[in-house]
Short mmCIF file of C-alpha atoms and ligand atoms in Angstrom, two decimals:
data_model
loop_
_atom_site.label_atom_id
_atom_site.label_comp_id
_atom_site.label_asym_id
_atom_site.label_seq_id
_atom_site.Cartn_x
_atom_site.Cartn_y
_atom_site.Cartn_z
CA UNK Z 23 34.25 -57.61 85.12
CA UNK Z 24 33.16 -54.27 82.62
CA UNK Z 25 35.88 -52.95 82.31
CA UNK Z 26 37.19 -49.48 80.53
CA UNK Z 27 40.25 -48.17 79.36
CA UNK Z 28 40.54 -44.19 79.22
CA UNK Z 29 43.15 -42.33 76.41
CA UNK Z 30 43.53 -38.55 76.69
CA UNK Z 31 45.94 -36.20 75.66
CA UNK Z 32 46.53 -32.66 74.26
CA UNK Z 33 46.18 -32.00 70.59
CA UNK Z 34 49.50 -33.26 68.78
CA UNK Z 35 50.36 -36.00 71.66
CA UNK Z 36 49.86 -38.59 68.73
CA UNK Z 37 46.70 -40.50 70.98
CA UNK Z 38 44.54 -41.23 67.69
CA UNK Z 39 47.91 -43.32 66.51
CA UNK Z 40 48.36 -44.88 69.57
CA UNK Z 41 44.53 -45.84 70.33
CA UNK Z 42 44.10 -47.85 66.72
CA UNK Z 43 47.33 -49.36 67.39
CA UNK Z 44 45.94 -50.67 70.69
CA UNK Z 45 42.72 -51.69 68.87
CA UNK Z 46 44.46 -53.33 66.03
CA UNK Z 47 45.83 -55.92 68.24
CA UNK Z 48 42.77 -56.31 70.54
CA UNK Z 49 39.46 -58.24 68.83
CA UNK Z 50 38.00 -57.72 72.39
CA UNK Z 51 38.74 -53.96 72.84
CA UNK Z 52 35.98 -51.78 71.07
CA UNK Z 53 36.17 -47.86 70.48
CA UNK Z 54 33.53 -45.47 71.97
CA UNK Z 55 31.77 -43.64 69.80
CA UNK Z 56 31.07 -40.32 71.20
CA UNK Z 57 28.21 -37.93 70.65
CA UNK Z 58 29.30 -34.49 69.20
CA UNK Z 59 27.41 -31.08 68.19
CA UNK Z 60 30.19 -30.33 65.57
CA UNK Z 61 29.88 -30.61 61.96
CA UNK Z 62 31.54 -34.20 60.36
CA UNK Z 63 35.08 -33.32 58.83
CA UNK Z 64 35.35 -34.72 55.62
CA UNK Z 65 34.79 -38.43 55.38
CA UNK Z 66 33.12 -38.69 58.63
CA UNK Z 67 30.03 -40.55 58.75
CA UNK Z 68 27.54 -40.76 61.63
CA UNK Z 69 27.85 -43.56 63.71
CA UNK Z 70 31.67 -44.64 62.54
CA UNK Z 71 33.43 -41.60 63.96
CA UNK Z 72 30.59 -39.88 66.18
CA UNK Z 73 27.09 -40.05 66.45
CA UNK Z 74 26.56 -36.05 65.01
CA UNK Z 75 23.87 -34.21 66.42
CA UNK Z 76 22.61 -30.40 66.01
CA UNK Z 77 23.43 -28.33 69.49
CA UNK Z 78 19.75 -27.98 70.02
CA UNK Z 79 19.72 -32.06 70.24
CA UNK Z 80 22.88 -32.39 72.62
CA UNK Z 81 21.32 -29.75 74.76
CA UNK Z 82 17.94 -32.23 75.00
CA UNK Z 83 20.28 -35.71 75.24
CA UNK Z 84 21.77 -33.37 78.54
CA UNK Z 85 18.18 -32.76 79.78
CA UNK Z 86 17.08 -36.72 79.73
CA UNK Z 87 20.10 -37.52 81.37
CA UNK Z 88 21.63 -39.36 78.48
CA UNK Z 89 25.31 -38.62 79.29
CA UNK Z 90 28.05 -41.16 81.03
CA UNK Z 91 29.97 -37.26 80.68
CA UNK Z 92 29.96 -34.32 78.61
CA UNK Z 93 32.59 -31.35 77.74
CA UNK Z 94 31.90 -27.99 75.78
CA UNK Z 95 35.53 -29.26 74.55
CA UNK Z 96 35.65 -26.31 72.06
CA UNK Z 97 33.47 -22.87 72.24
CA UNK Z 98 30.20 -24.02 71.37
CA UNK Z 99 30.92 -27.56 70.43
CA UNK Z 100 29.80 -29.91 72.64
CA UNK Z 101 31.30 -34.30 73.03
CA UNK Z 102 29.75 -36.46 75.21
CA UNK Z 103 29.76 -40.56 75.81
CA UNK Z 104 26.16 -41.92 75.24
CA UNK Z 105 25.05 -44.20 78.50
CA UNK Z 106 23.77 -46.50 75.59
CA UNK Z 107 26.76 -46.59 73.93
CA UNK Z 108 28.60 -47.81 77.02
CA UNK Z 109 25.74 -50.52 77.31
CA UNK Z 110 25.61 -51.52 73.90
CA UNK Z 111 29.87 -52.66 73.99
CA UNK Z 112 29.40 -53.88 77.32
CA UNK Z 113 26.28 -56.21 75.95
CA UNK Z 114 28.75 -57.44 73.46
CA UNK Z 115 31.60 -58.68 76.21
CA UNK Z 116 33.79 -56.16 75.36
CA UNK Z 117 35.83 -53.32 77.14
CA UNK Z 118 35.68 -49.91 76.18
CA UNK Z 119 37.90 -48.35 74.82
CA UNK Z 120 37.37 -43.84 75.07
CA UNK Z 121 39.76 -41.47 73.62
CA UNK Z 122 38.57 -38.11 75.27
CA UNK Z 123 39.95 -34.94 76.19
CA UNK Z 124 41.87 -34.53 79.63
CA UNK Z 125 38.82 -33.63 81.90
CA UNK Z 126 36.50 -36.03 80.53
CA UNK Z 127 39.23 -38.40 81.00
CA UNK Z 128 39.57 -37.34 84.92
CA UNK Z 129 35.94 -37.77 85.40
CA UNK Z 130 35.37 -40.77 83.62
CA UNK Z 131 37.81 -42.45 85.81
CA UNK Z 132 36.29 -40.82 88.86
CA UNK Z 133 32.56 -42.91 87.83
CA UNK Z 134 34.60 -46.55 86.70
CA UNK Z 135 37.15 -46.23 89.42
CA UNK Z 136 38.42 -49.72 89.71
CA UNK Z 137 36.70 -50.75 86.55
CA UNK Z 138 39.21 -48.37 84.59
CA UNK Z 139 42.63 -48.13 83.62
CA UNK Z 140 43.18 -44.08 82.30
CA UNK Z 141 46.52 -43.58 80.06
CA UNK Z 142 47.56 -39.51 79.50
CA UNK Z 143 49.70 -39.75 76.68
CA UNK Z 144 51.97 -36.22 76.31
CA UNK Z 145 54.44 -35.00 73.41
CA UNK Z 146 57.44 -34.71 75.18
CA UNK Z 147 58.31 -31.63 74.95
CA UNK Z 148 56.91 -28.12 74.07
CA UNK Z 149 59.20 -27.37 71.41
CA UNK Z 150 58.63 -30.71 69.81
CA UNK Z 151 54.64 -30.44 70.21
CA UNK Z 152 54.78 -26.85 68.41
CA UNK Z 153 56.81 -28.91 65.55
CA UNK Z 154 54.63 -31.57 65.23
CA UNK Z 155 51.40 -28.93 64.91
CA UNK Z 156 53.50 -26.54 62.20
CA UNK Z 157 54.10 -30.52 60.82
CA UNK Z 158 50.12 -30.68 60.19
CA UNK Z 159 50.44 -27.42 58.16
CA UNK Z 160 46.73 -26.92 59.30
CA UNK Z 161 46.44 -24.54 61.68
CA UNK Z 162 47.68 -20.59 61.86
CA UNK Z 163 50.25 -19.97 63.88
CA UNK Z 164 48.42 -18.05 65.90
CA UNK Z 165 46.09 -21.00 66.90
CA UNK Z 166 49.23 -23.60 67.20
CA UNK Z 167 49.89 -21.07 70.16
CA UNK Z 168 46.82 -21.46 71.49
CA UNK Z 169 47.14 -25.04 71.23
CA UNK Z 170 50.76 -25.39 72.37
CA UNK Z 171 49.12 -23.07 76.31
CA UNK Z 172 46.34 -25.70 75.87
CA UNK Z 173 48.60 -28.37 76.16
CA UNK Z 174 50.22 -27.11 78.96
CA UNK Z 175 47.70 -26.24 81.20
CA UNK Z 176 46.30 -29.64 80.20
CA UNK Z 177 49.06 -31.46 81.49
CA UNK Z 178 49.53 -29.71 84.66
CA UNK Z 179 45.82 -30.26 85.06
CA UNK Z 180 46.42 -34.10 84.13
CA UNK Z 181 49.34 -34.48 87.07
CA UNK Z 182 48.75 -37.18 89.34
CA UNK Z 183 45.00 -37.80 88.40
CA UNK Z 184 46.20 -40.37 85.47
CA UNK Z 185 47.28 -44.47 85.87
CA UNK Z 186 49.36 -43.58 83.70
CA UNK Z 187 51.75 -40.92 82.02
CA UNK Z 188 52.95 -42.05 78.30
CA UNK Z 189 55.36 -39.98 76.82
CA UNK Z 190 55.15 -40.53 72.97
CA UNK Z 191 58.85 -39.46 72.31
CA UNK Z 192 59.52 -42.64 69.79
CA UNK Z 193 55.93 -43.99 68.49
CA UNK Z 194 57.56 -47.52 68.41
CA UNK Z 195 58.63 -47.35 72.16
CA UNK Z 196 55.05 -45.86 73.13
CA UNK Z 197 53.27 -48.46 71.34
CA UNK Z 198 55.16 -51.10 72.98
CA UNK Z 199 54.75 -49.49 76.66
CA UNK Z 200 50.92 -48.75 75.75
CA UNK Z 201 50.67 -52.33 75.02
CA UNK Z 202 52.38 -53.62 77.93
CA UNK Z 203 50.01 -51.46 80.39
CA UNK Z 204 46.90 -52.37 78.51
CA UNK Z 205 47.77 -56.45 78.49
CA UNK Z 206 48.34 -55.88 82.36
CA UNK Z 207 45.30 -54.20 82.91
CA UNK Z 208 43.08 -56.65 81.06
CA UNK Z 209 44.94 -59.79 82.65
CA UNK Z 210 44.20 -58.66 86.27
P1 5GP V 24 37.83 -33.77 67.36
O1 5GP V 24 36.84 -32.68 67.10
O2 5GP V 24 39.21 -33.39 66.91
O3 5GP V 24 37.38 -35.09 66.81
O4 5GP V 24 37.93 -34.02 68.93
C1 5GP V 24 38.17 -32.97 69.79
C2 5GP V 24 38.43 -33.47 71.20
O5 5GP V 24 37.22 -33.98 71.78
C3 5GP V 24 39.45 -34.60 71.32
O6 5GP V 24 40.38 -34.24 72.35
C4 5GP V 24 38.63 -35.77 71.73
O7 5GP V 24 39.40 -36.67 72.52
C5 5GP V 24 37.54 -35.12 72.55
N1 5GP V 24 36.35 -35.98 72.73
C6 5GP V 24 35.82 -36.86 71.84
N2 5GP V 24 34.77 -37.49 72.39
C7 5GP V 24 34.63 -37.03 73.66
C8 5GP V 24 33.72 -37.33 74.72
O8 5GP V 24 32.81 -38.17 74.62
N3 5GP V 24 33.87 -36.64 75.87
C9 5GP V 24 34.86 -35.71 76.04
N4 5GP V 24 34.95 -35.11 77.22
N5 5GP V 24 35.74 -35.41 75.06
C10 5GP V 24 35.63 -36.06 73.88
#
């Protein structure tokens, strides 16, 4: 069976860490490259991170129908999973693996259903999520504030429509839980 395996998670849950690990240690796991209208960040390149496209060309992917899903994640910044992109890993034998924000997460597993397993990994606590941001030493505090009351509504949003709830308290502990849902999933 096609099968698809969903990570999501507020900013500064630690998901990026936790998806390569999971894709480290799994030949036949591939990552889904998502569409984007944002800029690349410094060593991005197109097709490796995201497939980068102006807004004007998101906006006409949206009119063909192009889209698995799509999310104006940020004011004006548009991320979206490619219906070819989901084709071209399942051609290969190999289940996908999407890291995507909390809604896109709840509707992707809404269209796989059965075919998905969908993992919301959460900081576990407020105090050590703001820590963890002031940690990156890249954003104002004003906008780690903003991202500390996104987190939260995110994971009140996220309750009870996940598989699964990871709390990344010790990353050696959450890898090792990760990998022990993930092996389950792809044995069944
Ligand atoms: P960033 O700009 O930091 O790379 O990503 C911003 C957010 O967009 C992250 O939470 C990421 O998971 C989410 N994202 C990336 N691709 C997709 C996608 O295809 N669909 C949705 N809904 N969110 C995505």
């Amino acid at each position: 069976m096609n099968k698809v395996i969903i990570f999501s998670a507020p900013s500064g849950a630690g998901k990026s860490t936790i998806v390569n690990h999971i894709l480290g240690l799994h030949p036949e796991m591939e990552f889904s490259i998502s569409a984007t209208s944002r800029a690349p960040r410094g060593s991005e390149q197109d097709g490796v991170e995201y497939y980068f496209f102006s807004e004007q060309e998101f906006r006409d992917l949206i009119a063909k129908d192009s889209f698995v899903e799509y999310e104006e994640v940020y004011p004006g910044s548009f991320y979206g999973t490619l219906k070819s992109e989901v084709e071209r890993i399942w051609a290969k034998g190999h289940v996908i693996v999407f890291d995507i924000d909390v809604k896109g997460g709840v509707n992707m597993k809404r269209i796989f259903g059965d075919k998905a397993l969908s993992i919301f990994i959460k900081a576990p606590s407020v105090e050590e999520l703001r820590r963890r941001l002031q940690g990156r030493g890249t954003d104002s505090p004003e906008a780690i504030e903003r991202r500390v009351a996104k987190a939260q509504s995110e994971t009140e949003f996220a309750k009870g429509r996940f598989d699964h709830v990871l709390v990344n308290d010790d990353l050696q502990r959450a890898f090792a839980e990760a990998e022990r849902i993930v092996s389950e999933f792809i044995a069944k």
